[in-house]
XYZ file of C-alpha atoms in Angstrom:
203
model
C 9.593 0.280 6.373
C 8.083 2.897 4.170
C 11.237 4.050 1.759
C 9.269 6.912 0.458
C 8.401 8.540 3.754
C 11.282 7.179 5.902
C 13.325 10.292 5.779
C 10.810 12.608 7.208
C 9.144 9.649 9.566
C 12.064 8.107 11.134
C 13.691 11.477 12.855
C 10.090 12.024 14.311
C 10.369 8.541 15.441
C 13.391 8.946 16.984
C 11.976 12.212 18.775
C 9.155 10.208 20.594
C 11.128 7.346 21.369
C 13.606 9.512 22.999
C 10.674 11.249 24.746
C 9.517 8.057 25.980
C 12.753 6.847 27.394
C 13.294 9.864 29.154
C 9.852 9.492 30.806
C 10.218 5.747 31.613
C 14.287 4.830 31.623
C 13.096 1.379 31.925
C 10.938 1.123 29.149
C 12.580 -1.929 27.185
C 10.646 -2.086 23.999
C 11.487 1.924 23.182
C 15.215 1.821 23.769
C 15.074 -1.500 21.344
C 13.013 0.426 18.560
C 15.181 3.580 18.764
C 18.298 1.674 18.294
C 16.731 0.326 15.279
C 15.343 3.936 14.017
C 19.080 4.868 14.142
C 20.288 1.581 12.852
C 18.009 2.306 9.387
C 18.508 5.998 9.594
C 22.422 5.497 9.237
C 21.854 2.622 6.440
C 19.738 4.156 4.225
C 22.097 7.102 4.475
C 19.697 9.733 5.675
C 22.442 10.444 8.434
C 25.290 7.807 7.510
C 27.636 9.285 10.094
C 29.364 7.632 13.052
C 27.138 9.781 15.163
C 24.068 8.061 14.176
C 25.466 4.790 14.805
C 26.532 5.690 18.106
C 23.256 6.748 18.990
C 21.978 3.236 17.817
C 24.852 1.844 20.509
C 23.792 3.686 23.040
C 20.317 2.959 22.855
C 21.298 -0.746 23.009
C 23.453 -0.122 25.913
C 20.353 1.030 27.633
C 17.910 -1.752 26.954
C 20.873 -4.284 27.379
C 21.260 -3.029 30.904
C 17.515 -3.624 31.715
C 16.885 -7.003 30.480
C 20.245 -8.357 28.568
C 18.940 -11.583 27.636
C 15.685 -10.344 26.206
C 14.924 -11.336 22.693
C 14.041 -7.774 21.437
C 17.635 -6.776 22.906
C 19.037 -9.746 20.626
C 16.566 -8.532 17.805
C 17.735 -5.023 18.026
C 21.739 -6.030 18.152
C 20.936 -8.023 14.932
C 19.286 -4.945 13.161
C 22.394 -2.946 14.559
C 24.789 -5.665 13.194
C 22.703 -5.477 9.912
C 22.156 -2.282 9.516
C 25.488 -0.263 10.600
C 28.333 -2.796 9.706
C 26.442 -5.438 7.040
C 27.999 -8.144 9.680
C 25.940 -11.031 8.558
C 27.760 -13.478 10.864
C 26.939 -11.550 14.036
C 23.755 -10.514 12.892
C 22.568 -14.536 12.667
C 23.998 -15.062 15.897
C 21.721 -12.357 17.663
C 18.929 -13.550 15.591
C 19.726 -17.432 16.866
C 19.609 -15.973 20.531
C 16.332 -14.080 19.696
C 14.859 -17.027 18.317
C 14.931 -18.679 22.155
C 12.355 -16.802 23.440
C 10.613 -15.184 20.255
C 10.296 -18.135 18.053
C 6.865 -16.861 16.155
C 8.172 -13.020 15.714
C 8.050 -12.477 11.979
C 10.935 -9.641 12.255
C 13.348 -13.089 13.123
C 12.213 -14.272 9.777
C 12.375 -11.531 7.944
C 15.644 -10.345 8.653
C 17.147 -13.748 8.217
C 15.544 -13.456 4.532
C 17.215 -10.195 4.038
C 20.721 -11.798 5.418
C 20.109 -14.819 3.028
C 19.079 -12.469 0.171
C 22.135 -10.484 0.155
C 24.242 -13.728 0.400
C 22.568 -14.816 -2.758
C 20.673 -17.876 -1.123
C 17.366 -17.397 -2.688
C 15.325 -20.306 -1.703
C 16.267 -19.693 1.925
C 15.773 -16.227 1.237
C 11.963 -16.879 0.057
C 11.314 -19.481 2.386
C 12.006 -17.031 5.315
C 9.868 -14.354 3.733
C 7.167 -16.576 3.585
C 7.400 -17.586 6.905
C 7.321 -13.937 8.219
C 4.177 -13.263 6.140
C 2.827 -16.503 7.624
C 3.267 -14.903 11.206
C 2.183 -11.472 9.779
C -0.148 -11.396 7.193
C -1.286 -7.700 7.083
C 2.495 -6.554 6.993
C 2.695 -4.716 3.531
C 6.303 -4.144 3.845
C 6.973 -8.163 4.154
C 4.661 -8.330 1.212
C 6.582 -6.243 -0.486
C 10.084 -8.016 -0.010
C 8.032 -11.611 -0.508
C 7.253 -9.886 -4.311
C 10.543 -8.901 -5.070
C 11.913 -12.361 -4.142
C 9.855 -13.623 -6.296
C 10.351 -11.260 -8.979
C 14.146 -11.934 -8.793
C 13.570 -15.759 -9.590
C 10.981 -15.178 -12.364
C 8.345 -16.729 -10.278
C 5.857 -14.495 -12.080
C 2.620 -16.099 -11.037
C 3.699 -16.004 -7.511
C 4.567 -12.549 -7.521
C 1.206 -11.148 -9.011
C -0.777 -13.099 -6.219
C 1.470 -11.255 -3.685
C 0.969 -7.676 -5.037
C -2.726 -8.610 -5.122
C -2.301 -9.173 -1.693
C -0.627 -6.103 -0.610
C -3.578 -4.069 -2.852
C -5.885 -5.592 -0.930
C -4.191 -4.128 2.336
C -3.125 -0.612 0.693
C -5.178 -0.176 -2.726
C -3.847 3.055 -3.536
C -0.273 2.587 -2.796
C 1.289 3.993 -6.378
C 4.513 1.982 -5.882
C 2.963 -0.962 -5.675
C 0.396 -0.557 -8.613
C 3.216 0.302 -10.684
C 5.283 -2.916 -9.994
C 1.974 -4.907 -10.565
C 1.559 -3.140 -13.969
C 5.376 -3.702 -14.823
C 4.738 -7.483 -13.913
C 2.747 -7.975 -17.354
C 5.396 -6.266 -19.110
C 8.190 -8.917 -17.830
C 6.072 -11.729 -17.818
C 4.294 -11.285 -21.276
C 5.887 -8.673 -22.911
C 2.296 -6.742 -22.529
C 2.977 -3.062 -21.845
C -0.572 -1.758 -21.570
C -1.245 -2.192 -18.139
C 1.761 -0.037 -17.407
C 0.787 2.488 -19.538
C -2.736 2.486 -18.460
C -1.430 2.599 -14.605
C 0.698 5.876 -15.409
C -2.229 7.197 -17.292
C -4.443 7.026 -14.053
C -1.886 7.868 -11.803
C -0.944 10.769 -13.631
C -4.795 11.748 -13.633
């Protein structure tokens, strides 16, 4: 979920997960996560090839053979359709199936929020990101998505609160520090915090 380091981290994650499934071919969670890693690598353009999508599908098929009705499998299928094809209808259908056995899984709300956002359903997207945060309140990535949802709706006070929560978790994150400083410019036309933050980061 870290866009800055994902290009380096995703291949290593795929290698480790492939090793795990080789050691234990019945390792359902590893197969599901492996599919998700390949799907995200495809979506982000790190390896935007049909071969990468095939790897995601192959891992999914392995997971489905072990436990086809598992919520984790449906969640991985939702990830596959979302990242691989931008097929939001099929992704929503898989999320609905996953919800039957994983009702409190934060990823259900996160991915539903992603789809809502892409379909310009801002109120629904924000609500789903808020729900995801309730179920996983230390998840830095979810906080980033929630802050963006508030930003695009010009809900600056809510955005500031969320960035402060994110910085309480990862105080040194440069991207969040910059976004928090830029907020003063967008909200109050005050450029000073942005200038001070850039100076601090440069130092």
